[in-house]
Amino acid sequence: MSDIARRIRDAEAAGDHASVVHLLATRPVEAWFTLPVEELTGILLGLPAEAVRGSAEVALVARMLAPEGADAITEDRALSRSPNLPAHLRRWLVVTGAWHDRLNGDVARAYEVLIRLPEIEAAIPSVLDPTNGVRSLFLTEAALTALLLGRFAEALALFGRVLRVPTPSSLRFFLRVAHLRSAMIHALYGDPAAARAHLVEARRTPRTSSWMEPQLDPEQALVEALLDDEDPAGSFARILQLTYGPMGELWPLYLLALQRRGVLADRRVEVKARIEALMAAGLGTRGSALNSSVPHVLLAFESLLNGNVPGARRHLRTVQDRSWPTVIVSCMVGIAGGAPKSAIRELRAARPLTEGLRQAERHRSLMLGLAHYLSGDTAAARAAVDELGELNRRSGPHELAVMRILAPRLLELVAERIPDLLPEVVSPGSRGVFDMPSLTESELAVLARLALGETREQIAKALFRSPNTVKSHQTSLYRKLGVSAAADAVRLATKAGYL
């Protein structure tokens, strides 16, 4: 038990309300995170109203932790309108408002107000933090919000500042938070070596008695599974067992990790089923950042891996954010759909999103090379591949698996130019999704009906089209696949992943 928690309990047991109020006013963060929320709420509601009204700090803590009973002891929320409220307490109100905005889906608004707080950019003391944990809390909230907004480099910088704050022993879980979430970002988009280093430090950080510690254990398990390249099937199973609930607000990162491991373990069907189940439960239905985009982006990516470009476009229609996961999948879909030049422009504009993130920058260069290659600019494609060699960015197992599905010919170009970037030999002559013809949504619908053995008339009735329209789609479908019969079309489409 922390010293603050013990002192608050002793004072509360003795009926010493003045001491309880003093401890809550001077050490609110330690009180908040070392006493169970239910216990602290009970202590707050057990204080005389006049004692709380005499302390703006305690009134704010009551507002945050006991909203249902706080009105009675904070004079009907008049505190926030008080002209005499000190500046540092007004900042608490800002953080509380941002927290509620983020939980309600407005991540962009939350980040906009958090990043302006003086505690975010102020110089960090080297020996003792006079804020008693307030700086660590504000920085952690800003970093988490940047992460959920998809601003990964900014989130890493903010978590780095958390690690530099002199932290009381009772609040060292803030260090574990910063290490684990930095490891998660690096494992997905940055430097895997840095991810492993952060994971080691997270394991070394002494555990506190805070109720936060068990909430961080699923995050650590997720990072450990994400970094396990030796056992793709085992690591996928461990992530699948975690489920999204224990991940709290980080559930979009959970889905990104699940998809990555699912590709390596060849368990993509289960990933898709999990995403669809979560969406049916309401996830991804509101928000302004990863909390709204990730499920749709991952389903679009799965459609793309199956050669279903129209289906991928359909999943992306509702996505509004322009975070890196959205941009890279959107560009892939654009390339597969015959718009490589548009993808080139978007990939170039996205450079600030990948700066300082080794894996993301590698993905960006690979897609640039592919887009140039398919647009006929072989010289530019080679230049993009050569950039990978200049930065010594060795390909990882996930992107190799993806590129084998999408564009094995690009891997052949990498093997030709910079063989050291590939950990294993690439078999020449393979065909990928980008080598296959792009089918329209109508052609795919006809193809699906042909696979069921339906006649042209049955297909026309099912799709509410005329037989002549179906015939036109069927003719175009056969031409693109290079076949002349329905059975051959279905066989080839199944092998290529369209069905």
Tab-separated table of C-alpha atoms in Angstrom:
chain	number	residue	atom	x	y	z
A	1	MET	CA	0.000	0.000	0.000
A	2	SER	CA	1.274	3.497	-0.767
A	3	ASP	CA	1.914	5.952	2.041
A	4	ILE	CA	-0.792	8.336	0.754
A	5	ALA	CA	-3.413	5.582	0.596
A	6	ARG	CA	-2.596	4.472	4.148
A	7	ARG	CA	-2.709	8.013	5.513
A	8	ILE	CA	-6.063	8.730	3.829
A	9	ARG	CA	-7.544	5.507	5.203
A	10	ASP	CA	-6.253	6.203	8.715
A	11	ALA	CA	-7.603	9.775	8.665
A	12	GLU	CA	-10.965	8.638	7.294
A	13	ALA	CA	-11.246	5.906	9.947
A	14	ALA	CA	-10.477	8.461	12.665
A	15	GLY	CA	-13.082	10.881	11.304
A	16	ASP	CA	-10.360	13.434	10.622
A	17	HIS	CA	-12.017	15.059	7.610
A	18	ALA	CA	-9.583	17.978	7.539
A	19	SER	CA	-6.629	15.622	7.042
A	20	VAL	CA	-8.475	13.668	4.331
A	21	VAL	CA	-9.235	16.892	2.485
A	22	HIS	CA	-5.627	18.081	2.822
A	23	LEU	CA	-4.199	14.813	1.443
A	24	LEU	CA	-6.668	14.758	-1.458
A	25	ALA	CA	-5.908	18.398	-2.275
A	26	THR	CA	-2.119	18.077	-2.201
A	27	ARG	CA	-1.677	14.544	-3.642
A	28	PRO	CA	-4.713	13.959	-5.891
A	29	VAL	CA	-2.973	11.751	-8.478
A	30	GLU	CA	-1.494	9.388	-5.893
A	31	ALA	CA	-4.857	9.185	-4.121
A	32	TRP	CA	-6.655	8.538	-7.393
A	33	PHE	CA	-4.410	5.716	-8.580
A	34	THR	CA	-3.489	4.007	-5.300
A	35	LEU	CA	-6.955	3.732	-3.746
A	36	PRO	CA	-9.521	1.584	-5.569
A	37	VAL	CA	-11.962	3.852	-7.377
A	38	GLU	CA	-14.973	2.541	-5.435
A	39	GLU	CA	-13.225	3.118	-2.108
A	40	LEU	CA	-12.085	6.626	-3.012
A	41	THR	CA	-15.561	7.482	-4.278
A	42	GLY	CA	-17.037	6.332	-0.980
A	43	ILE	CA	-14.536	8.433	0.956
A	44	LEU	CA	-15.385	11.508	-1.097
A	45	LEU	CA	-19.128	11.087	-0.694
A	46	GLY	CA	-18.649	10.503	3.031
A	47	LEU	CA	-16.996	13.903	3.531
A	48	PRO	CA	-19.098	16.793	4.836
A	49	ALA	CA	-20.200	19.024	1.965
A	50	GLU	CA	-18.705	22.114	3.605
A	51	ALA	CA	-15.299	20.423	3.807
A	52	VAL	CA	-15.320	19.732	0.078
A	53	ARG	CA	-16.591	23.187	-0.827
A	54	GLY	CA	-13.699	24.697	1.062
A	55	SER	CA	-11.168	22.974	-1.252
A	56	ALA	CA	-11.350	23.499	-5.023
A	57	GLU	CA	-8.884	20.636	-5.538
A	58	VAL	CA	-11.051	18.124	-3.662
A	59	ALA	CA	-14.192	19.402	-5.372
A	60	LEU	CA	-12.550	18.655	-8.718
A	61	VAL	CA	-11.545	15.158	-7.621
A	62	ALA	CA	-15.122	14.603	-6.467
A	63	ARG	CA	-16.388	15.818	-9.824
A	64	MET	CA	-14.214	13.329	-11.718
A	65	LEU	CA	-14.628	10.277	-9.504
A	66	ALA	CA	-18.114	10.634	-8.047
A	67	PRO	CA	-20.185	12.325	-10.743
A	68	GLU	CA	-23.490	10.937	-9.475
A	69	GLY	CA	-23.065	12.419	-6.011
A	70	ALA	CA	-20.759	15.323	-6.729
A	71	ASP	CA	-23.487	17.905	-7.359
A	72	ALA	CA	-24.511	17.876	-3.733
A	73	ILE	CA	-21.011	18.677	-2.532
A	74	THR	CA	-19.788	21.015	-5.278
A	75	GLU	CA	-22.695	23.464	-5.321
A	76	ASP	CA	-24.357	22.221	-8.509
A	77	ARG	CA	-21.149	22.294	-10.584
A	78	ALA	CA	-20.651	26.029	-10.013
A	79	LEU	CA	-16.970	25.290	-9.512
A	80	SER	CA	-16.202	25.356	-13.239
A	81	ARG	CA	-17.755	28.814	-13.528
A	82	SER	CA	-15.867	30.306	-10.616
A	83	PRO	CA	-13.777	33.339	-11.696
A	84	ASN	CA	-11.378	32.688	-8.817
A	85	LEU	CA	-10.461	29.136	-9.791
A	86	PRO	CA	-6.639	28.891	-10.020
A	87	ALA	CA	-5.107	28.239	-13.457
A	88	HIS	CA	-3.721	24.816	-12.547
A	89	LEU	CA	-7.194	23.678	-11.482
A	90	ARG	CA	-8.726	24.994	-14.687
A	91	ARG	CA	-6.280	22.725	-16.490
A	92	TRP	CA	-7.732	19.794	-14.545
A	93	LEU	CA	-11.112	20.737	-15.947
A	94	VAL	CA	-9.585	20.782	-19.451
A	95	VAL	CA	-8.136	17.289	-18.988
A	96	THR	CA	-11.420	15.973	-17.619
A	97	GLY	CA	-13.307	17.426	-20.589
A	98	ALA	CA	-10.781	15.985	-23.051
A	99	TRP	CA	-11.059	12.585	-21.403
A	100	HIS	CA	-14.833	12.591	-21.852
A	101	ASP	CA	-14.472	13.815	-25.461
A	102	ARG	CA	-12.132	10.928	-26.237
A	103	LEU	CA	-14.395	8.330	-24.621
A	104	ASN	CA	-17.298	9.721	-26.633
A	105	GLY	CA	-15.348	9.296	-29.875
A	106	ASP	CA	-14.050	12.824	-30.516
A	107	VAL	CA	-10.350	12.020	-30.300
A	108	ALA	CA	-9.282	14.958	-32.491
A	109	ARG	CA	-10.923	17.514	-30.217
A	110	ALA	CA	-9.421	15.897	-27.122
A	111	TYR	CA	-5.922	16.048	-28.594
A	112	GLU	CA	-6.333	19.644	-29.696
A	113	VAL	CA	-6.894	20.823	-26.118
A	114	LEU	CA	-4.480	18.437	-24.391
A	115	ILE	CA	-1.468	19.315	-26.514
A	116	ARG	CA	-1.787	22.974	-25.509
A	117	LEU	CA	-1.392	22.347	-21.777
A	118	PRO	CA	1.749	23.893	-20.208
A	119	GLU	CA	2.616	20.551	-18.571
A	120	ILE	CA	3.074	18.991	-22.023
A	121	GLU	CA	5.880	21.224	-23.277
A	122	ALA	CA	7.317	22.671	-20.036
A	123	ALA	CA	10.876	21.725	-19.118
A	124	ILE	CA	10.996	18.486	-17.126
A	125	PRO	CA	12.884	18.710	-13.798
A	126	SER	CA	15.733	16.273	-13.353
A	127	VAL	CA	15.447	15.509	-9.618
A	128	LEU	CA	11.960	16.076	-8.244
A	129	ASP	CA	8.636	16.762	-9.956
A	130	PRO	CA	6.794	19.366	-7.875
A	131	THR	CA	3.449	18.413	-9.472
A	132	ASN	CA	3.372	15.067	-7.586
A	133	GLY	CA	2.317	13.072	-10.628
A	134	VAL	CA	0.114	15.636	-12.374
A	135	ARG	CA	2.688	16.119	-15.151
A	136	SER	CA	2.939	12.349	-15.719
A	137	LEU	CA	-0.845	12.019	-15.868
A	138	PHE	CA	-1.319	14.883	-18.338
A	139	LEU	CA	1.524	13.673	-20.570
A	140	THR	CA	0.172	10.110	-20.552
A	141	GLU	CA	-3.305	11.310	-21.496
A	142	ALA	CA	-1.896	13.407	-24.362
A	143	ALA	CA	0.266	10.499	-25.575
A	144	LEU	CA	-2.630	8.036	-25.511
A	145	THR	CA	-4.803	10.501	-27.410
A	146	ALA	CA	-2.102	11.014	-30.061
A	147	LEU	CA	-1.812	7.230	-30.386
A	148	LEU	CA	-5.562	6.801	-30.891
A	149	LEU	CA	-5.490	9.636	-33.424
A	150	GLY	CA	-2.906	7.698	-35.438
A	151	ARG	CA	-0.140	10.249	-34.811
A	152	PHE	CA	2.349	7.566	-33.892
A	153	ALA	CA	5.551	9.617	-34.015
A	154	GLU	CA	3.994	12.305	-31.786
A	155	ALA	CA	2.769	9.646	-29.375
A	156	LEU	CA	6.282	8.189	-29.138
A	157	ALA	CA	7.714	11.627	-28.365
A	158	LEU	CA	5.130	12.211	-25.619
A	159	PHE	CA	5.686	8.788	-24.064
A	160	GLY	CA	9.410	9.595	-24.149
A	161	ARG	CA	8.698	12.688	-22.043
A	162	VAL	CA	6.723	10.584	-19.560
A	163	LEU	CA	9.808	8.411	-19.101
A	164	ARG	CA	11.906	11.469	-18.213
A	165	VAL	CA	9.636	12.732	-15.436
A	166	PRO	CA	10.958	11.981	-11.905
A	167	THR	CA	8.214	9.643	-10.691
A	168	PRO	CA	7.222	8.763	-7.097
A	169	SER	CA	7.492	5.033	-6.384
A	170	SER	CA	3.700	4.740	-5.990
A	171	LEU	CA	3.199	6.071	-9.547
A	172	ARG	CA	5.827	4.045	-11.404
A	173	PHE	CA	3.082	2.385	-13.380
A	174	PHE	CA	3.233	5.517	-15.571
A	175	LEU	CA	6.688	4.313	-16.676
A	176	ARG	CA	5.322	0.876	-17.472
A	177	VAL	CA	2.491	2.494	-19.466
A	178	ALA	CA	4.976	4.555	-21.502
A	179	HIS	CA	7.256	1.587	-22.208
A	180	LEU	CA	4.436	-0.790	-23.206
A	181	ARG	CA	2.680	1.648	-25.509
A	182	SER	CA	5.961	2.751	-27.095
A	183	ALA	CA	6.720	-0.938	-27.655
A	184	MET	CA	3.308	-1.409	-29.274
A	185	ILE	CA	3.855	1.462	-31.718
A	186	HIS	CA	7.342	0.264	-32.631
A	187	ALA	CA	6.180	-3.341	-33.045
A	188	LEU	CA	3.486	-2.284	-35.503
A	189	TYR	CA	5.121	0.599	-37.388
A	190	GLY	CA	8.514	1.499	-35.963
A	191	ASP	CA	11.699	-0.355	-35.066
A	192	PRO	CA	11.198	-3.904	-33.699
A	193	ALA	CA	14.519	-3.645	-31.849
A	194	ALA	CA	13.250	-0.536	-30.042
A	195	ALA	CA	9.999	-2.386	-29.296
A	196	ARG	CA	11.938	-5.213	-27.648
A	197	ALA	CA	14.017	-2.746	-25.638
A	198	HIS	CA	10.871	-1.033	-24.323
A	199	LEU	CA	9.360	-4.412	-23.468
A	200	VAL	CA	12.454	-5.324	-21.432
A	201	GLU	CA	12.192	-2.047	-19.512
A	202	ALA	CA	8.460	-2.573	-18.917
A	203	ARG	CA	9.212	-5.977	-17.393
A	204	ARG	CA	11.933	-4.458	-15.213
A	205	THR	CA	9.733	-1.670	-13.867
A	206	PRO	CA	8.759	-2.541	-10.265
A	207	ARG	CA	5.029	-3.175	-9.895
A	208	THR	CA	3.071	-0.814	-7.694
A	209	SER	CA	-0.073	-1.447	-5.652
A	210	SER	CA	-2.128	0.657	-8.090
A	211	TRP	CA	-5.279	-0.763	-9.635
A	212	MET	CA	-3.703	0.220	-12.983
A	213	GLU	CA	-1.188	-2.649	-12.892
A	214	PRO	CA	-3.561	-5.538	-13.765
A	215	GLN	CA	-5.059	-3.376	-16.515
A	216	LEU	CA	-1.617	-3.159	-18.125
A	217	ASP	CA	-1.023	-6.928	-18.130
A	218	PRO	CA	-3.108	-7.540	-21.310
A	219	GLU	CA	-1.138	-4.782	-23.061
A	220	GLN	CA	2.103	-6.521	-22.131
A	221	ALA	CA	0.752	-9.875	-23.342
A	222	LEU	CA	-0.235	-8.247	-26.653
A	223	VAL	CA	3.231	-6.751	-27.173
A	224	GLU	CA	4.917	-10.060	-26.301
A	225	ALA	CA	2.781	-11.936	-28.835
A	226	LEU	CA	3.282	-9.246	-31.479
A	227	LEU	CA	7.074	-9.551	-31.170
A	228	ASP	CA	7.105	-13.360	-31.310
A	229	ASP	CA	8.300	-14.102	-34.840
A	230	GLU	CA	9.344	-17.655	-33.989
A	231	ASP	CA	5.826	-19.008	-33.442
A	232	PRO	CA	3.245	-17.209	-35.643
A	233	ALA	CA	0.480	-19.709	-34.898
A	234	GLY	CA	1.087	-19.603	-31.157
A	235	SER	CA	1.312	-15.822	-30.997
A	236	PHE	CA	-1.893	-15.505	-33.033
A	237	ALA	CA	-3.706	-17.853	-30.665
A	238	ARG	CA	-2.535	-15.817	-27.663
A	239	ILE	CA	-3.820	-12.563	-29.183
A	240	LEU	CA	-7.116	-14.210	-30.138
A	241	GLN	CA	-7.555	-15.346	-26.525
A	242	LEU	CA	-7.018	-11.822	-25.207
A	243	THR	CA	-10.239	-10.489	-26.772
A	244	TYR	CA	-10.728	-6.766	-27.135
A	245	GLY	CA	-12.409	-6.006	-23.775
A	246	PRO	CA	-9.319	-5.958	-21.538
A	247	MET	CA	-7.566	-3.653	-24.021
A	248	GLY	CA	-9.905	-0.780	-23.154
A	249	GLU	CA	-9.368	2.223	-25.413
A	250	LEU	CA	-6.491	0.438	-27.151
A	251	TRP	CA	-8.818	-2.038	-28.881
A	252	PRO	CA	-7.937	-0.606	-32.367
A	253	LEU	CA	-4.290	-1.562	-31.712
A	254	TYR	CA	-5.473	-5.008	-30.661
A	255	LEU	CA	-7.201	-5.454	-34.029
A	256	LEU	CA	-4.139	-4.228	-35.931
A	257	ALA	CA	-1.977	-6.734	-34.043
A	258	LEU	CA	-4.497	-9.540	-34.577
A	259	GLN	CA	-4.576	-8.916	-38.326
A	260	ARG	CA	-0.783	-8.856	-38.548
A	261	ARG	CA	-0.405	-12.160	-36.735
A	262	GLY	CA	-3.339	-13.636	-38.648
A	263	VAL	CA	-1.601	-13.062	-41.986
A	264	LEU	CA	1.553	-14.805	-40.759
A	265	ALA	CA	-0.354	-17.705	-39.214
A	266	ASP	CA	-2.640	-18.056	-42.275
A	267	ARG	CA	-5.671	-17.499	-40.007
A	268	ARG	CA	-7.211	-14.558	-41.845
A	269	VAL	CA	-10.711	-16.042	-41.847
A	270	GLU	CA	-10.757	-15.963	-38.034
A	271	VAL	CA	-9.499	-12.386	-38.013
A	272	LYS	CA	-12.297	-11.315	-40.322
A	273	ALA	CA	-14.866	-13.126	-38.187
A	274	ARG	CA	-13.587	-11.400	-35.033
A	275	ILE	CA	-13.689	-7.951	-36.650
A	276	GLU	CA	-17.197	-8.475	-37.989
A	277	ALA	CA	-18.382	-9.683	-34.574
A	278	LEU	CA	-16.937	-6.610	-32.867
A	279	MET	CA	-18.542	-4.312	-35.430
A	280	ALA	CA	-21.873	-6.044	-34.863
A	281	ALA	CA	-21.396	-5.256	-31.162
A	282	GLY	CA	-21.024	-1.563	-31.986
A	283	LEU	CA	-17.267	-1.018	-32.295
A	284	GLY	CA	-16.170	1.251	-35.108
A	285	THR	CA	-19.565	2.883	-35.445
A	286	ARG	CA	-18.552	6.313	-34.142
A	287	GLY	CA	-15.451	8.388	-33.636
A	288	SER	CA	-12.974	10.552	-35.478
A	289	ALA	CA	-9.813	8.434	-35.504
A	290	LEU	CA	-8.629	4.825	-35.173
A	291	ASN	CA	-11.689	4.086	-33.050
A	292	SER	CA	-13.846	4.459	-36.149
A	293	SER	CA	-11.515	3.557	-39.004
A	294	VAL	CA	-9.531	0.460	-38.028
A	295	PRO	CA	-12.286	-2.199	-38.392
A	296	HIS	CA	-13.309	-0.866	-41.820
A	297	VAL	CA	-9.698	-0.486	-42.971
A	298	LEU	CA	-8.844	-4.054	-41.956
A	299	LEU	CA	-11.896	-5.467	-43.721
A	300	ALA	CA	-10.908	-3.455	-46.807
A	301	PHE	CA	-7.409	-4.923	-46.572
A	302	GLU	CA	-8.812	-8.443	-46.286
A	303	SER	CA	-10.986	-7.856	-49.368
A	304	LEU	CA	-7.912	-6.611	-51.224
A	305	LEU	CA	-5.899	-9.710	-50.283
A	306	ASN	CA	-8.743	-11.744	-51.816
A	307	GLY	CA	-8.617	-9.708	-55.031
A	308	ASN	CA	-11.968	-8.037	-54.300
A	309	VAL	CA	-11.109	-4.415	-55.109
A	310	PRO	CA	-14.755	-3.197	-55.262
A	311	GLY	CA	-15.371	-4.773	-51.862
A	312	ALA	CA	-12.294	-3.030	-50.478
A	313	ARG	CA	-13.533	0.307	-51.817
A	314	ARG	CA	-16.913	-0.308	-50.242
A	315	HIS	CA	-15.376	-0.815	-46.803
A	316	LEU	CA	-13.331	2.382	-47.150
A	317	ARG	CA	-16.290	4.591	-48.042
A	318	THR	CA	-17.189	5.287	-44.424
A	319	VAL	CA	-13.612	5.993	-43.301
A	320	GLN	CA	-12.916	9.664	-42.662
A	321	ASP	CA	-9.571	9.774	-40.866
A	322	ARG	CA	-6.246	9.984	-42.698
A	323	SER	CA	-4.015	8.108	-40.285
A	324	TRP	CA	-1.246	5.904	-41.674
A	325	PRO	CA	-3.236	2.603	-41.512
A	326	THR	CA	-5.960	4.235	-43.600
A	327	VAL	CA	-3.580	5.865	-46.066
A	328	ILE	CA	-1.535	2.745	-46.830
A	329	VAL	CA	-4.603	0.537	-47.410
A	330	SER	CA	-6.297	3.265	-49.446
A	331	CYS	CA	-3.207	3.526	-51.652
A	332	MET	CA	-3.060	-0.260	-52.088
A	333	VAL	CA	-6.691	-0.278	-53.177
A	334	GLY	CA	-6.028	2.601	-55.557
A	335	ILE	CA	-3.071	0.786	-57.114
A	336	ALA	CA	-5.057	-2.438	-57.495
A	337	GLY	CA	-7.957	-0.482	-58.975
A	338	GLY	CA	-5.845	1.020	-61.747
A	339	ALA	CA	-5.009	4.415	-60.204
A	340	PRO	CA	-1.276	4.167	-59.423
A	341	LYS	CA	-0.545	7.837	-60.159
A	342	SER	CA	-3.094	8.987	-57.594
A	343	ALA	CA	-1.533	6.582	-55.078
A	344	ILE	CA	1.913	8.001	-55.837
A	345	ARG	CA	0.721	11.509	-54.971
A	346	GLU	CA	-0.884	10.322	-51.750
A	347	LEU	CA	2.154	8.295	-50.700
A	348	ARG	CA	4.447	11.247	-51.247
A	349	ALA	CA	2.140	13.514	-49.238
A	350	ALA	CA	2.086	10.937	-46.430
A	351	ARG	CA	5.811	11.190	-45.729
A	352	PRO	CA	5.287	13.177	-42.473
A	353	LEU	CA	3.115	10.311	-41.181
A	354	THR	CA	5.927	7.765	-41.506
A	355	GLU	CA	8.920	9.890	-40.558
A	356	GLY	CA	10.884	8.176	-37.790
A	357	LEU	CA	8.869	4.946	-38.108
A	358	ARG	CA	11.091	2.368	-39.806
A	359	GLN	CA	8.447	-0.172	-40.778
A	360	ALA	CA	5.935	2.416	-41.943
A	361	GLU	CA	8.561	4.167	-44.033
A	362	ARG	CA	9.542	0.828	-45.549
A	363	HIS	CA	5.914	0.099	-46.434
A	364	ARG	CA	5.606	3.545	-47.989
A	365	SER	CA	8.711	3.015	-50.144
A	366	LEU	CA	7.549	-0.444	-51.238
A	367	MET	CA	4.150	0.887	-52.274
A	368	LEU	CA	5.785	3.793	-54.111
A	369	GLY	CA	7.950	1.304	-55.977
A	370	LEU	CA	4.923	-0.805	-56.836
A	371	ALA	CA	2.853	2.176	-57.985
A	372	HIS	CA	5.682	3.416	-60.214
A	373	TYR	CA	6.238	-0.106	-61.533
A	374	LEU	CA	2.582	-0.552	-62.500
A	375	SER	CA	2.388	2.932	-64.005
A	376	GLY	CA	5.248	1.975	-66.355
A	377	ASP	CA	7.957	4.132	-64.737
A	378	THR	CA	10.581	1.430	-64.122
A	379	ALA	CA	13.300	3.953	-63.277
A	380	ALA	CA	11.218	5.523	-60.493
A	381	ALA	CA	10.317	2.057	-59.201
A	382	ARG	CA	13.990	1.139	-58.981
A	383	ALA	CA	14.741	4.433	-57.216
A	384	ALA	CA	12.080	3.722	-54.579
A	385	VAL	CA	13.508	0.245	-54.006
A	386	ASP	CA	17.046	1.625	-53.853
A	387	GLU	CA	15.925	4.014	-51.095
A	388	LEU	CA	15.220	0.978	-48.949
A	389	GLY	CA	18.806	-0.141	-49.420
A	390	GLU	CA	20.189	3.284	-48.527
A	391	LEU	CA	18.252	3.200	-45.260
A	392	ASN	CA	19.129	-0.472	-44.633
A	393	ARG	CA	15.507	-1.323	-43.974
A	394	ARG	CA	15.354	-5.097	-44.026
A	395	SER	CA	11.922	-6.474	-44.840
A	396	GLY	CA	9.923	-7.986	-41.997
A	397	PRO	CA	7.936	-11.249	-42.069
A	398	HIS	CA	4.515	-9.552	-42.176
A	399	GLU	CA	5.210	-7.332	-45.165
A	400	LEU	CA	6.903	-10.214	-46.985
A	401	ALA	CA	3.787	-12.337	-46.495
A	402	VAL	CA	1.586	-9.484	-47.725
A	403	MET	CA	3.777	-8.735	-50.727
A	404	ARG	CA	3.822	-12.410	-51.725
A	405	ILE	CA	0.039	-12.219	-51.932
A	406	LEU	CA	-0.176	-8.810	-53.589
A	407	ALA	CA	2.917	-8.272	-55.702
A	408	PRO	CA	5.570	-11.013	-55.819
A	409	ARG	CA	7.059	-9.344	-58.899
A	410	LEU	CA	7.998	-6.350	-56.751
A	411	LEU	CA	9.854	-8.694	-54.403
A	412	GLU	CA	11.716	-10.012	-57.433
A	413	LEU	CA	12.788	-6.437	-58.180
A	414	VAL	CA	13.949	-6.003	-54.566
A	415	ALA	CA	15.840	-9.297	-54.754
A	416	GLU	CA	17.485	-8.148	-57.969
A	417	ARG	CA	18.503	-4.718	-56.683
A	418	ILE	CA	19.179	-5.299	-52.975
A	419	PRO	CA	19.103	-9.006	-52.069
A	420	ASP	CA	20.276	-8.292	-48.503
A	421	LEU	CA	16.898	-6.708	-47.701
A	422	LEU	CA	15.116	-10.057	-48.052
A	423	PRO	CA	15.656	-12.677	-45.344
A	424	GLU	CA	14.877	-15.520	-47.747
A	425	VAL	CA	14.964	-16.325	-51.462
A	426	VAL	CA	12.029	-15.193	-53.592
A	427	SER	CA	10.646	-17.732	-56.055
A	428	PRO	CA	10.360	-16.125	-59.523
A	429	GLY	CA	7.303	-16.294	-61.716
A	430	SER	CA	4.587	-16.092	-59.049
A	431	ARG	CA	1.432	-14.081	-59.685
A	432	GLY	CA	-0.176	-11.810	-57.127
A	433	VAL	CA	-3.349	-9.824	-56.668
A	434	PHE	CA	-1.884	-6.859	-58.524
A	435	ASP	CA	-1.084	-9.148	-61.456
A	436	MET	CA	-4.692	-10.283	-61.726
A	437	PRO	CA	-7.398	-8.385	-63.652
A	438	SER	CA	-9.450	-5.925	-61.634
A	439	LEU	CA	-13.064	-7.078	-61.538
A	440	THR	CA	-15.959	-4.672	-61.061
A	441	GLU	CA	-18.533	-5.106	-58.321
A	442	SER	CA	-21.130	-6.228	-60.882
A	443	GLU	CA	-18.713	-8.784	-62.362
A	444	LEU	CA	-17.972	-10.146	-58.894
A	445	ALA	CA	-21.680	-10.453	-58.162
A	446	VAL	CA	-22.198	-12.430	-61.369
A	447	LEU	CA	-19.139	-14.555	-60.576
A	448	ALA	CA	-20.512	-15.425	-57.125
A	449	ARG	CA	-23.795	-16.556	-58.700
A	450	LEU	CA	-21.984	-18.617	-61.329
A	451	ALA	CA	-20.159	-20.369	-58.509
A	452	LEU	CA	-23.582	-21.397	-57.147
A	453	GLY	CA	-24.412	-22.973	-60.510
A	454	GLU	CA	-27.125	-20.499	-61.413
A	455	THR	CA	-28.209	-19.845	-64.992
A	456	ARG	CA	-28.117	-16.413	-66.620
A	457	GLU	CA	-31.850	-15.995	-66.083
A	458	GLN	CA	-31.574	-16.940	-62.401
A	459	ILE	CA	-28.709	-14.496	-61.931
A	460	ALA	CA	-30.683	-11.714	-63.616
A	461	LYS	CA	-33.639	-12.315	-61.289
A	462	ALA	CA	-31.440	-12.443	-58.155
A	463	LEU	CA	-29.551	-9.263	-59.039
A	464	PHE	CA	-32.569	-7.376	-60.404
A	465	ARG	CA	-30.891	-7.019	-63.795
A	466	SER	CA	-31.921	-7.917	-67.324
A	467	PRO	CA	-30.495	-11.102	-68.877
A	468	ASN	CA	-28.709	-8.947	-71.463
A	469	THR	CA	-27.000	-6.933	-68.723
A	470	VAL	CA	-25.895	-10.134	-67.010
A	471	LYS	CA	-24.623	-11.438	-70.346
A	472	SER	CA	-22.574	-8.260	-70.796
A	473	HIS	CA	-21.006	-8.640	-67.333
A	474	GLN	CA	-20.384	-12.321	-67.974
A	475	THR	CA	-18.641	-11.608	-71.284
A	476	SER	CA	-16.412	-8.981	-69.657
A	477	LEU	CA	-15.648	-11.354	-66.794
A	478	TYR	CA	-14.611	-14.167	-69.139
A	479	ARG	CA	-12.446	-11.800	-71.162
A	480	LYS	CA	-10.596	-10.529	-68.096
A	481	LEU	CA	-10.013	-14.027	-66.740
A	482	GLY	CA	-9.073	-15.422	-70.140
A	483	VAL	CA	-11.714	-18.178	-70.101
A	484	SER	CA	-14.765	-19.112	-72.173
A	485	ALA	CA	-16.916	-21.096	-69.760
A	486	ALA	CA	-18.472	-20.600	-66.327
A	487	ALA	CA	-16.714	-23.622	-64.787
A	488	ASP	CA	-13.304	-22.305	-65.873
A	489	ALA	CA	-14.142	-18.827	-64.587
A	490	VAL	CA	-15.125	-20.205	-61.168
A	491	ARG	CA	-12.050	-22.454	-60.987
A	492	LEU	CA	-9.633	-19.670	-61.861
A	493	ALA	CA	-11.397	-17.099	-59.666
A	494	THR	CA	-11.309	-19.477	-56.696
A	495	LYS	CA	-7.611	-20.135	-57.153
A	496	ALA	CA	-6.912	-16.402	-57.477
A	497	GLY	CA	-8.895	-15.602	-54.319
A	498	TYR	CA	-11.817	-13.705	-55.833
A	499	LEU	CA	-14.292	-16.129	-54.241
